mmCIF file of N, CA and C in Angstrom:
data_model
loop_
_atom_site.group_PDB
_atom_site.id
_atom_site.type_symbol
_atom_site.label_atom_id
_atom_site.label_comp_id
_atom_site.label_asym_id
_atom_site.label_seq_id
_atom_site.Cartn_x
_atom_site.Cartn_y
_atom_site.Cartn_z
ATOM 1 N N UNK A 1 -18.980 -23.886 1.837
ATOM 2 C CA UNK A 1 -20.205 -24.520 1.409
ATOM 3 C C UNK A 1 -21.112 -24.761 2.592
ATOM 4 N N UNK A 2 -22.356 -24.525 2.419
ATOM 5 C CA UNK A 2 -23.291 -24.799 3.512
ATOM 6 C C UNK A 2 -23.414 -26.298 3.760
ATOM 7 N N UNK A 3 -23.677 -26.647 4.983
ATOM 8 C CA UNK A 3 -24.059 -28.016 5.322
ATOM 9 C C UNK A 3 -25.582 -27.966 5.346
ATOM 10 N N UNK A 4 -26.170 -28.244 4.191
ATOM 11 C CA UNK A 4 -27.582 -27.958 3.962
ATOM 12 C C UNK A 4 -28.496 -28.521 5.040
ATOM 13 N N UNK A 5 -28.266 -29.731 5.470
ATOM 14 C CA UNK A 5 -29.135 -30.361 6.459
ATOM 15 C C UNK A 5 -28.988 -29.791 7.859
ATOM 16 N N UNK A 6 -28.005 -28.949 8.072
ATOM 17 C CA UNK A 6 -27.773 -28.355 9.389
ATOM 18 C C UNK A 6 -27.744 -26.830 9.327
ATOM 19 N N UNK A 7 -28.265 -26.265 8.258
ATOM 20 C CA UNK A 7 -28.233 -24.810 8.071
ATOM 21 C C UNK A 7 -28.938 -24.071 9.210
ATOM 22 N N UNK A 8 -30.109 -24.555 9.610
ATOM 23 C CA UNK A 8 -30.844 -23.902 10.705
ATOM 24 C C UNK A 8 -30.048 -23.978 12.002
ATOM 25 N N UNK A 9 -29.516 -25.165 12.327
ATOM 26 C CA UNK A 9 -28.758 -25.325 13.571
ATOM 27 C C UNK A 9 -27.524 -24.425 13.581
ATOM 28 N N UNK A 10 -26.824 -24.386 12.466
ATOM 29 C CA UNK A 10 -25.613 -23.558 12.393
ATOM 30 C C UNK A 10 -25.963 -22.071 12.473
ATOM 31 N N UNK A 11 -27.009 -21.650 11.775
ATOM 32 C CA UNK A 11 -27.373 -20.237 11.830
ATOM 33 C C UNK A 11 -27.844 -19.854 13.231
ATOM 34 N N UNK A 12 -28.534 -20.749 13.898
ATOM 35 C CA UNK A 12 -28.952 -20.490 15.282
ATOM 36 C C UNK A 12 -27.730 -20.381 16.196
ATOM 37 N N UNK A 13 -26.758 -21.257 15.996
ATOM 38 C CA UNK A 13 -25.547 -21.190 16.807
ATOM 39 C C UNK A 13 -24.801 -19.871 16.582
ATOM 40 N N UNK A 14 -24.658 -19.472 15.328
ATOM 41 C CA UNK A 14 -23.982 -18.197 15.053
ATOM 42 C C UNK A 14 -24.738 -17.036 15.693
ATOM 43 N N UNK A 15 -26.065 -17.069 15.654
ATOM 44 C CA UNK A 15 -26.861 -16.009 16.279
ATOM 45 C C UNK A 15 -26.648 -15.995 17.791
ATOM 46 N N UNK A 16 -26.652 -17.187 18.410
ATOM 47 C CA UNK A 16 -26.408 -17.283 19.855
ATOM 48 C C UNK A 16 -25.038 -16.719 20.228
ATOM 49 N N UNK A 17 -24.063 -16.927 19.361
ATOM 50 C CA UNK A 17 -22.693 -16.470 19.618
ATOM 51 C C UNK A 17 -22.473 -15.027 19.167
ATOM 52 N N UNK A 18 -23.530 -14.409 18.642
ATOM 53 C CA UNK A 18 -23.457 -13.027 18.138
ATOM 54 C C UNK A 18 -22.322 -12.872 17.116
ATOM 55 N N UNK A 19 -22.305 -13.798 16.192
ATOM 56 C CA UNK A 19 -21.319 -13.776 15.109
ATOM 57 C C UNK A 19 -22.014 -14.186 13.818
ATOM 58 N N UNK A 20 -21.359 -13.946 12.699
ATOM 59 C CA UNK A 20 -22.010 -14.248 11.424
ATOM 60 C C UNK A 20 -20.988 -14.577 10.347
ATOM 61 N N UNK A 21 -21.457 -15.239 9.332
ATOM 62 C CA UNK A 21 -20.671 -15.484 8.123
ATOM 63 C C UNK A 21 -21.000 -14.338 7.174
ATOM 64 N N UNK A 22 -19.991 -13.588 6.743
ATOM 65 C CA UNK A 22 -20.250 -12.381 5.947
ATOM 66 C C UNK A 22 -19.910 -12.514 4.472
ATOM 67 N N UNK A 23 -19.183 -13.550 4.093
ATOM 68 C CA UNK A 23 -18.805 -13.716 2.688
ATOM 69 C C UNK A 23 -18.653 -15.201 2.398
ATOM 70 N N UNK A 24 -18.763 -15.542 1.138
ATOM 71 C CA UNK A 24 -18.664 -16.941 0.734
ATOM 72 C C UNK A 24 -18.030 -17.036 -0.642
ATOM 73 N N UNK A 25 -17.258 -18.073 -0.840
ATOM 74 C CA UNK A 25 -16.720 -18.334 -2.178
ATOM 75 C C UNK A 25 -17.627 -19.298 -2.933
ATOM 76 N N UNK A 26 -18.613 -19.851 -2.257
ATOM 77 C CA UNK A 26 -19.493 -20.853 -2.852
ATOM 78 C C UNK A 26 -20.665 -20.249 -3.601
ATOM 79 N N UNK A 27 -21.220 -19.191 -3.065
ATOM 80 C CA UNK A 27 -22.472 -18.646 -3.609
ATOM 81 C C UNK A 27 -22.370 -18.212 -5.060
ATOM 82 N N UNK A 28 -21.219 -17.724 -5.478
ATOM 83 C CA UNK A 28 -21.097 -17.272 -6.865
ATOM 84 C C UNK A 28 -20.646 -18.376 -7.813
ATOM 85 N N UNK A 29 -20.577 -19.602 -7.329
ATOM 86 C CA UNK A 29 -20.150 -20.708 -8.190
ATOM 87 C C UNK A 29 -21.166 -21.033 -9.278
ATOM 88 N N UNK A 30 -22.367 -20.553 -9.137
ATOM 89 C CA UNK A 30 -23.417 -20.913 -10.081
ATOM 90 C C UNK A 30 -24.008 -19.696 -10.765
ATOM 91 N N UNK A 31 -23.314 -18.579 -10.690
ATOM 92 C CA UNK A 31 -23.759 -17.348 -11.335
ATOM 93 C C UNK A 31 -22.881 -17.110 -12.558
ATOM 94 N N UNK A 32 -23.502 -17.042 -13.691
ATOM 95 C CA UNK A 32 -22.752 -16.876 -14.931
ATOM 96 C C UNK A 32 -23.084 -15.526 -15.557
ATOM 97 N N UNK A 33 -22.589 -14.461 -14.938
ATOM 98 C CA UNK A 33 -22.861 -13.114 -15.430
ATOM 99 C C UNK A 33 -22.291 -12.885 -16.831
ATOM 100 N N UNK A 34 -21.225 -13.612 -17.167
ATOM 101 C CA UNK A 34 -20.595 -13.412 -18.469
ATOM 102 C C UNK A 34 -21.337 -14.131 -19.599
ATOM 103 N N UNK A 35 -22.391 -14.853 -19.281
ATOM 104 C CA UNK A 35 -23.136 -15.591 -20.303
ATOM 105 C C UNK A 35 -23.860 -14.606 -21.224
ATOM 106 N N UNK A 36 -23.563 -14.713 -22.494
ATOM 107 C CA UNK A 36 -24.152 -13.829 -23.500
ATOM 108 C C UNK A 36 -24.918 -14.690 -24.503
ATOM 109 N N UNK A 37 -26.241 -14.602 -24.533
ATOM 110 C CA UNK A 37 -27.031 -15.422 -25.456
ATOM 111 C C UNK A 37 -26.665 -15.202 -26.924
ATOM 112 N N UNK A 38 -26.109 -14.052 -27.246
ATOM 113 C CA UNK A 38 -25.709 -13.784 -28.626
ATOM 114 C C UNK A 38 -24.414 -14.498 -28.996
ATOM 115 N N UNK A 39 -23.649 -14.911 -28.007
ATOM 116 C CA UNK A 39 -22.378 -15.610 -28.243
ATOM 117 C C UNK A 39 -22.252 -16.729 -27.202
ATOM 118 N N UNK A 40 -23.131 -17.744 -27.286
ATOM 119 C CA UNK A 40 -23.244 -18.724 -26.204
ATOM 120 C C UNK A 40 -21.987 -19.551 -25.943
ATOM 121 N N UNK A 41 -21.302 -20.005 -26.973
ATOM 122 C CA UNK A 41 -20.170 -20.902 -26.735
ATOM 123 C C UNK A 41 -18.981 -20.181 -26.115
ATOM 124 N N UNK A 42 -18.599 -19.055 -26.688
ATOM 125 C CA UNK A 42 -17.482 -18.294 -26.117
ATOM 126 C C UNK A 42 -17.828 -17.749 -24.736
ATOM 127 N N UNK A 43 -19.051 -17.279 -24.587
ATOM 128 C CA UNK A 43 -19.416 -16.711 -23.288
ATOM 129 C C UNK A 43 -19.547 -17.798 -22.221
ATOM 130 N N UNK A 44 -19.967 -19.018 -22.591
ATOM 131 C CA UNK A 44 -19.995 -20.116 -21.617
ATOM 132 C C UNK A 44 -18.581 -20.438 -21.153
ATOM 133 N N UNK A 45 -17.631 -20.423 -22.074
ATOM 134 C CA UNK A 45 -16.234 -20.669 -21.713
ATOM 135 C C UNK A 45 -15.726 -19.579 -20.774
ATOM 136 N N UNK A 46 -16.039 -18.321 -21.084
ATOM 137 C CA UNK A 46 -15.627 -17.214 -20.205
ATOM 138 C C UNK A 46 -16.284 -17.340 -18.834
ATOM 139 N N UNK A 47 -17.573 -17.628 -18.829
ATOM 140 C CA UNK A 47 -18.313 -17.728 -17.566
ATOM 141 C C UNK A 47 -17.765 -18.864 -16.713
ATOM 142 N N UNK A 48 -17.606 -20.027 -17.307
ATOM 143 C CA UNK A 48 -17.148 -21.180 -16.552
ATOM 144 C C UNK A 48 -15.727 -20.977 -16.020
ATOM 145 N N UNK A 49 -14.867 -20.397 -16.828
ATOM 146 C CA UNK A 49 -13.472 -20.229 -16.396
ATOM 147 C C UNK A 49 -13.304 -19.101 -15.383
ATOM 148 N N UNK A 50 -14.334 -18.317 -15.152
ATOM 149 C CA UNK A 50 -14.217 -17.223 -14.196
ATOM 150 C C UNK A 50 -14.799 -17.542 -12.821
ATOM 151 N N UNK A 51 -15.517 -18.680 -12.673
ATOM 152 C CA UNK A 51 -16.063 -18.991 -11.348
ATOM 153 C C UNK A 51 -14.929 -19.376 -10.404
ATOM 154 N N UNK A 52 -15.151 -19.172 -9.148
ATOM 155 C CA UNK A 52 -14.113 -19.288 -8.128
ATOM 156 C C UNK A 52 -13.367 -20.618 -8.171
ATOM 157 N N UNK A 53 -14.077 -21.735 -8.238
ATOM 158 C CA UNK A 53 -13.407 -23.038 -8.144
ATOM 159 C C UNK A 53 -12.511 -23.337 -9.332
ATOM 160 N N UNK A 54 -12.678 -22.611 -10.426
ATOM 161 C CA UNK A 54 -11.848 -22.842 -11.615
ATOM 162 C C UNK A 54 -10.634 -21.909 -11.673
ATOM 163 N N UNK A 55 -10.506 -21.029 -10.709
ATOM 164 C CA UNK A 55 -9.431 -20.041 -10.734
ATOM 165 C C UNK A 55 -8.158 -20.612 -10.121
ATOM 166 N N UNK A 56 -7.055 -19.939 -10.369
ATOM 167 C CA UNK A 56 -5.764 -20.352 -9.802
ATOM 168 C C UNK A 56 -5.746 -20.084 -8.305
ATOM 169 N N UNK A 57 -4.843 -20.739 -7.602
ATOM 170 C CA UNK A 57 -4.719 -20.491 -6.172
ATOM 171 C C UNK A 57 -4.350 -19.037 -5.899
ATOM 172 N N UNK A 58 -3.537 -18.428 -6.761
ATOM 173 C CA UNK A 58 -3.183 -17.017 -6.580
ATOM 174 C C UNK A 58 -4.431 -16.144 -6.604
ATOM 175 N N UNK A 59 -5.325 -16.387 -7.559
ATOM 176 C CA UNK A 59 -6.554 -15.592 -7.656
ATOM 177 C C UNK A 59 -7.477 -15.871 -6.476
ATOM 178 N N UNK A 60 -7.553 -17.135 -6.058
ATOM 179 C CA UNK A 60 -8.372 -17.473 -4.899
ATOM 180 C C UNK A 60 -7.871 -16.729 -3.656
ATOM 181 N N UNK A 61 -6.573 -16.738 -3.452
ATOM 182 C CA UNK A 61 -5.990 -16.044 -2.303
ATOM 183 C C UNK A 61 -6.265 -14.546 -2.380
ATOM 184 N N UNK A 62 -6.146 -13.988 -3.557
ATOM 185 C CA UNK A 62 -6.409 -12.553 -3.736
ATOM 186 C C UNK A 62 -7.862 -12.244 -3.390
ATOM 187 N N UNK A 63 -8.786 -13.049 -3.881
ATOM 188 C CA UNK A 63 -10.215 -12.825 -3.615
ATOM 189 C C UNK A 63 -10.519 -12.927 -2.123
ATOM 190 N N UNK A 64 -10.010 -13.966 -1.481
ATOM 191 C CA UNK A 64 -10.273 -14.137 -0.048
ATOM 192 C C UNK A 64 -9.679 -12.967 0.732
ATOM 193 N N UNK A 65 -8.479 -12.544 0.380
ATOM 194 C CA UNK A 65 -7.862 -11.388 1.048
ATOM 195 C C UNK A 65 -8.721 -10.132 0.853
ATOM 196 N N UNK A 66 -9.286 -9.957 -0.336
ATOM 197 C CA UNK A 66 -10.172 -8.814 -0.597
ATOM 198 C C UNK A 66 -11.420 -8.879 0.288
ATOM 199 N N UNK A 67 -11.996 -10.063 0.445
ATOM 200 C CA UNK A 67 -13.187 -10.213 1.289
ATOM 201 C C UNK A 67 -12.845 -9.979 2.758
ATOM 202 N N UNK A 68 -11.679 -10.461 3.188
ATOM 203 C CA UNK A 68 -11.228 -10.236 4.571
ATOM 204 C C UNK A 68 -11.141 -8.740 4.841
ATOM 205 N N UNK A 69 -10.569 -8.011 3.902
ATOM 206 C CA UNK A 69 -10.430 -6.565 4.061
ATOM 207 C C UNK A 69 -11.779 -5.855 3.958
ATOM 208 N N UNK A 70 -12.536 -6.180 2.921
ATOM 209 C CA UNK A 70 -13.817 -5.502 2.677
ATOM 210 C C UNK A 70 -14.777 -5.648 3.852
ATOM 211 N N UNK A 71 -14.869 -6.845 4.410
ATOM 212 C CA UNK A 71 -15.836 -7.118 5.469
ATOM 213 C C UNK A 71 -15.211 -7.096 6.875
ATOM 214 N N UNK A 72 -13.948 -6.693 6.945
ATOM 215 C CA UNK A 72 -13.230 -6.630 8.226
ATOM 216 C C UNK A 72 -13.409 -7.940 9.001
ATOM 217 N N UNK A 73 -13.083 -9.022 8.335
ATOM 218 C CA UNK A 73 -13.251 -10.370 8.861
ATOM 219 C C UNK A 73 -12.296 -10.605 10.034
ATOM 220 N N UNK A 74 -12.819 -11.243 11.074
ATOM 221 C CA UNK A 74 -11.996 -11.584 12.240
ATOM 222 C C UNK A 74 -11.336 -12.948 12.093
ATOM 223 N N UNK A 75 -11.984 -13.859 11.385
ATOM 224 C CA UNK A 75 -11.455 -15.205 11.197
ATOM 225 C C UNK A 75 -12.109 -15.834 9.991
ATOM 226 N N UNK A 76 -11.504 -16.901 9.508
ATOM 227 C CA UNK A 76 -12.010 -17.558 8.298
ATOM 228 C C UNK A 76 -12.453 -18.975 8.638
ATOM 229 N N UNK A 77 -13.663 -19.314 8.217
ATOM 230 C CA UNK A 77 -14.248 -20.627 8.430
ATOM 231 C C UNK A 77 -14.243 -21.373 7.096
ATOM 232 N N UNK A 78 -13.640 -22.544 7.090
ATOM 233 C CA UNK A 78 -13.616 -23.394 5.900
ATOM 234 C C UNK A 78 -14.435 -24.641 6.185
ATOM 235 N N UNK A 79 -15.089 -25.162 5.156
ATOM 236 C CA UNK A 79 -15.826 -26.417 5.285
ATOM 237 C C UNK A 79 -15.156 -27.437 4.385
ATOM 238 N N UNK A 80 -14.569 -28.450 4.988
ATOM 239 C CA UNK A 80 -13.942 -29.533 4.240
ATOM 240 C C UNK A 80 -15.026 -30.541 3.875
ATOM 241 N N UNK A 81 -15.636 -30.329 2.722
ATOM 242 C CA UNK A 81 -16.716 -31.185 2.258
ATOM 243 C C UNK A 81 -16.133 -32.413 1.575
ATOM 244 N N UNK A 82 -16.451 -33.557 2.094
ATOM 245 C CA UNK A 82 -15.859 -34.801 1.595
ATOM 246 C C UNK A 82 -16.256 -35.125 0.157
ATOM 247 N N UNK A 83 -17.483 -34.777 -0.256
ATOM 248 C CA UNK A 83 -17.905 -35.136 -1.611
ATOM 249 C C UNK A 83 -17.726 -34.013 -2.620
ATOM 250 N N UNK A 84 -17.209 -32.870 -2.189
ATOM 251 C CA UNK A 84 -17.000 -31.758 -3.114
ATOM 252 C C UNK A 84 -15.684 -31.044 -2.781
ATOM 253 N N UNK A 85 -14.572 -31.748 -2.928
ATOM 254 C CA UNK A 85 -13.289 -31.169 -2.513
ATOM 255 C C UNK A 85 -12.896 -29.908 -3.283
ATOM 256 N N UNK A 86 -13.324 -29.780 -4.542
ATOM 257 C CA UNK A 86 -12.945 -28.594 -5.312
ATOM 258 C C UNK A 86 -13.570 -27.319 -4.777
ATOM 259 N N UNK A 87 -14.672 -27.439 -4.069
ATOM 260 C CA UNK A 87 -15.321 -26.272 -3.480
ATOM 261 C C UNK A 87 -14.944 -26.080 -2.015
ATOM 262 N N UNK A 88 -14.117 -26.934 -1.468
ATOM 263 C CA UNK A 88 -13.789 -26.871 -0.049
ATOM 264 C C UNK A 88 -12.827 -25.739 0.292
ATOM 265 N N UNK A 89 -11.901 -25.440 -0.563
ATOM 266 C CA UNK A 89 -10.922 -24.373 -0.356
ATOM 267 C C UNK A 89 -10.052 -24.575 0.874
ATOM 268 N N UNK A 90 -9.979 -25.784 1.369
ATOM 269 C CA UNK A 90 -9.094 -26.025 2.504
ATOM 270 C C UNK A 90 -8.074 -27.106 2.169
ATOM 271 N N UNK A 91 -7.960 -27.399 0.914
ATOM 272 C CA UNK A 91 -6.969 -28.376 0.462
ATOM 273 C C UNK A 91 -5.712 -27.627 0.028
ATOM 274 N N UNK A 92 -4.640 -28.339 -0.055
ATOM 275 C CA UNK A 92 -3.373 -27.791 -0.571
ATOM 276 C C UNK A 92 -2.895 -26.575 0.218
ATOM 277 N N UNK A 93 -3.202 -26.575 1.531
ATOM 278 C CA UNK A 93 -2.711 -25.563 2.473
ATOM 279 C C UNK A 93 -3.198 -24.143 2.211
ATOM 280 N N UNK A 94 -4.327 -23.978 1.550
ATOM 281 C CA UNK A 94 -4.877 -22.642 1.349
ATOM 282 C C UNK A 94 -5.150 -21.935 2.687
ATOM 283 N N UNK A 95 -5.745 -22.602 3.684
ATOM 284 C CA UNK A 95 -5.964 -21.902 4.963
ATOM 285 C C UNK A 95 -4.662 -21.419 5.603
ATOM 286 N N UNK A 96 -3.627 -22.229 5.530
ATOM 287 C CA UNK A 96 -2.352 -21.851 6.118
ATOM 288 C C UNK A 96 -1.739 -20.659 5.380
ATOM 289 N N UNK A 97 -1.853 -20.654 4.059
ATOM 290 C CA UNK A 97 -1.330 -19.518 3.284
ATOM 291 C C UNK A 97 -2.125 -18.247 3.577
ATOM 292 N N UNK A 98 -3.445 -18.388 3.709
ATOM 293 C CA UNK A 98 -4.265 -17.214 3.992
ATOM 294 C C UNK A 98 -3.984 -16.682 5.401
ATOM 295 N N UNK A 99 -3.717 -17.572 6.334
ATOM 296 C CA UNK A 99 -3.357 -17.133 7.682
ATOM 297 C C UNK A 99 -2.047 -16.350 7.647
ATOM 298 N N UNK A 100 -1.104 -16.859 6.901
ATOM 299 C CA UNK A 100 0.189 -16.170 6.771
ATOM 300 C C UNK A 100 0.014 -14.814 6.081
ATOM 301 N N UNK A 101 -0.842 -14.769 5.070
ATOM 302 C CA UNK A 101 -1.043 -13.540 4.294
ATOM 303 C C UNK A 101 -1.863 -12.495 5.055
ATOM 304 N N UNK A 102 -2.899 -12.932 5.769
ATOM 305 C CA UNK A 102 -3.821 -11.982 6.406
ATOM 306 C C UNK A 102 -3.651 -11.880 7.920
ATOM 307 N N UNK A 103 -3.024 -12.883 8.508
ATOM 308 C CA UNK A 103 -2.914 -12.918 9.963
ATOM 309 C C UNK A 103 -4.193 -13.377 10.642
ATOM 310 N N UNK A 104 -5.187 -13.768 9.864
ATOM 311 C CA UNK A 104 -6.481 -14.162 10.425
ATOM 312 C C UNK A 104 -6.486 -15.648 10.783
ATOM 313 N N UNK A 105 -6.962 -15.974 11.994
ATOM 314 C CA UNK A 105 -7.081 -17.391 12.358
ATOM 315 C C UNK A 105 -8.158 -18.065 11.515
ATOM 316 N N UNK A 106 -8.118 -19.380 11.488
ATOM 317 C CA UNK A 106 -9.099 -20.116 10.693
ATOM 318 C C UNK A 106 -9.551 -21.360 11.430
ATOM 319 N N UNK A 107 -10.704 -21.840 11.027
ATOM 320 C CA UNK A 107 -11.256 -23.092 11.526
ATOM 321 C C UNK A 107 -11.715 -23.897 10.326
ATOM 322 N N UNK A 108 -11.391 -25.173 10.331
ATOM 323 C CA UNK A 108 -11.878 -26.083 9.299
ATOM 324 C C UNK A 108 -12.932 -26.987 9.934
ATOM 325 N N UNK A 109 -14.152 -26.920 9.399
ATOM 326 C CA UNK A 109 -15.245 -27.786 9.818
ATOM 327 C C UNK A 109 -15.266 -28.961 8.855
ATOM 328 N N UNK A 110 -15.272 -30.151 9.386
ATOM 329 C CA UNK A 110 -15.266 -31.359 8.552
ATOM 330 C C UNK A 110 -16.684 -31.900 8.425
ATOM 331 N N UNK A 111 -17.012 -32.335 7.239
ATOM 332 C CA UNK A 111 -18.339 -32.891 7.016
ATOM 333 C C UNK A 111 -18.644 -33.011 5.546
ATOM 334 N N UNK A 112 -19.877 -32.710 5.209
ATOM 335 C CA UNK A 112 -20.304 -32.765 3.824
ATOM 336 C C UNK A 112 -21.524 -31.873 3.677
ATOM 337 N N UNK A 113 -21.794 -31.444 2.469
ATOM 338 C CA UNK A 113 -22.949 -30.577 2.287
ATOM 339 C C UNK A 113 -24.261 -31.329 2.295
ATOM 340 N N UNK A 114 -24.242 -32.613 1.974
ATOM 341 C CA UNK A 114 -25.479 -33.399 1.943
ATOM 342 C C UNK A 114 -25.440 -34.668 2.787
ATOM 343 N N UNK A 115 -24.302 -35.334 2.817
ATOM 344 C CA UNK A 115 -24.210 -36.612 3.528
ATOM 345 C C UNK A 115 -23.884 -36.352 4.994
ATOM 346 N N UNK A 116 -24.917 -36.317 5.814
ATOM 347 C CA UNK A 116 -24.741 -35.964 7.223
ATOM 348 C C UNK A 116 -24.068 -37.057 8.041
ATOM 349 N N UNK A 117 -23.858 -38.228 7.449
ATOM 350 C CA UNK A 117 -23.086 -39.268 8.139
ATOM 351 C C UNK A 117 -21.630 -38.836 8.299
ATOM 352 N N UNK A 118 -21.195 -37.880 7.484
ATOM 353 C CA UNK A 118 -19.815 -37.404 7.516
ATOM 354 C C UNK A 118 -19.644 -36.166 8.396
ATOM 355 N N UNK A 119 -20.646 -35.842 9.180
ATOM 356 C CA UNK A 119 -20.681 -34.617 9.966
ATOM 357 C C UNK A 119 -20.984 -34.926 11.432
ATOM 358 N N UNK A 120 -20.164 -34.395 12.312
ATOM 359 C CA UNK A 120 -20.405 -34.535 13.742
ATOM 360 C C UNK A 120 -20.914 -33.195 14.276
ATOM 361 N N UNK A 121 -22.181 -33.156 14.602
ATOM 362 C CA UNK A 121 -22.777 -31.904 15.064
ATOM 363 C C UNK A 121 -22.140 -31.421 16.360
ATOM 364 N N UNK A 122 -21.930 -32.309 17.313
ATOM 365 C CA UNK A 122 -21.353 -31.896 18.600
ATOM 366 C C UNK A 122 -19.913 -31.410 18.445
ATOM 367 N N UNK A 123 -19.138 -32.121 17.666
ATOM 368 C CA UNK A 123 -17.749 -31.705 17.444
ATOM 369 C C UNK A 123 -17.703 -30.341 16.749
ATOM 370 N N UNK A 124 -18.549 -30.163 15.759
ATOM 371 C CA UNK A 124 -18.592 -28.890 15.042
ATOM 372 C C UNK A 124 -19.041 -27.772 15.967
ATOM 373 N N UNK A 125 -20.063 -28.020 16.755
ATOM 374 C CA UNK A 125 -20.569 -27.010 17.689
ATOM 375 C C UNK A 125 -19.465 -26.576 18.659
ATOM 376 N N UNK A 126 -18.774 -27.546 19.213
ATOM 377 C CA UNK A 126 -17.683 -27.254 20.149
ATOM 378 C C UNK A 126 -16.559 -26.481 19.468
ATOM 379 N N UNK A 127 -16.199 -26.893 18.272
ATOM 380 C CA UNK A 127 -15.115 -26.218 17.542
ATOM 381 C C UNK A 127 -15.484 -24.772 17.199
ATOM 382 N N UNK A 128 -16.723 -24.558 16.788
ATOM 383 C CA UNK A 128 -17.159 -23.196 16.465
ATOM 384 C C UNK A 128 -17.167 -22.331 17.721
ATOM 385 N N UNK A 129 -17.670 -22.876 18.826
ATOM 386 C CA UNK A 129 -17.673 -22.118 20.083
ATOM 387 C C UNK A 129 -16.257 -21.715 20.482
ATOM 388 N N UNK A 130 -15.332 -22.658 20.401
ATOM 389 C CA UNK A 130 -13.939 -22.365 20.765
ATOM 390 C C UNK A 130 -13.321 -21.340 19.815
ATOM 391 N N UNK A 131 -13.644 -21.440 18.542
ATOM 392 C CA UNK A 131 -13.116 -20.497 17.538
ATOM 393 C C UNK A 131 -13.614 -19.086 17.804
ATOM 394 N N UNK A 132 -14.914 -18.948 18.059
ATOM 395 C CA UNK A 132 -15.487 -17.635 18.328
ATOM 396 C C UNK A 132 -14.896 -17.048 19.618
ATOM 397 N N UNK A 133 -14.698 -17.900 20.606
ATOM 398 C CA UNK A 133 -14.055 -17.440 21.850
ATOM 399 C C UNK A 133 -12.628 -16.942 21.574
ATOM 400 N N UNK A 134 -11.902 -17.687 20.741
ATOM 401 C CA UNK A 134 -10.548 -17.277 20.347
ATOM 402 C C UNK A 134 -10.580 -15.928 19.640
ATOM 403 N N UNK A 135 -11.541 -15.728 18.758
ATOM 404 C CA UNK A 135 -11.655 -14.455 18.030
ATOM 405 C C UNK A 135 -11.959 -13.312 18.996
ATOM 406 N N UNK A 136 -12.797 -13.572 19.982
ATOM 407 C CA UNK A 136 -13.167 -12.530 20.946
ATOM 408 C C UNK A 136 -11.972 -12.101 21.791
ATOM 409 N N UNK A 137 -11.040 -13.010 22.010
ATOM 410 C CA UNK A 137 -9.847 -12.694 22.811
ATOM 411 C C UNK A 137 -8.788 -11.975 21.995
ATOM 412 N N UNK A 138 -8.845 -12.130 20.674
ATOM 413 C CA UNK A 138 -7.824 -11.566 19.784
ATOM 414 C C UNK A 138 -8.067 -10.179 19.449
#
């Protein structure tokens, strides 16, 4: 999930580090391609049950592994959002399982998507710099 109030700062940092975020599990959380106006109730159920946050951990792991492969990901960045834990994807040891499955290192950024009192810009900046350096050595 983006940290909306720090999107510019984070994107500038990634540009400075010559690195980028290439995939997200958050962006498709609000896309309901299965919605069919001719069958609204059944299609709403299909659409809602198919978004990432409503899927099983097995399906989440499969999707993330597919994105790692498709985009040749070097590492995985998770955002532990305090007010939206279901979209964080770093609970219940998902990062550890994905590391075991893909061999890719991970970083968990702590904060929130809107409440910037829960976010330390300096700590995050330092952690991202160290993570990117680790990826460059690997």
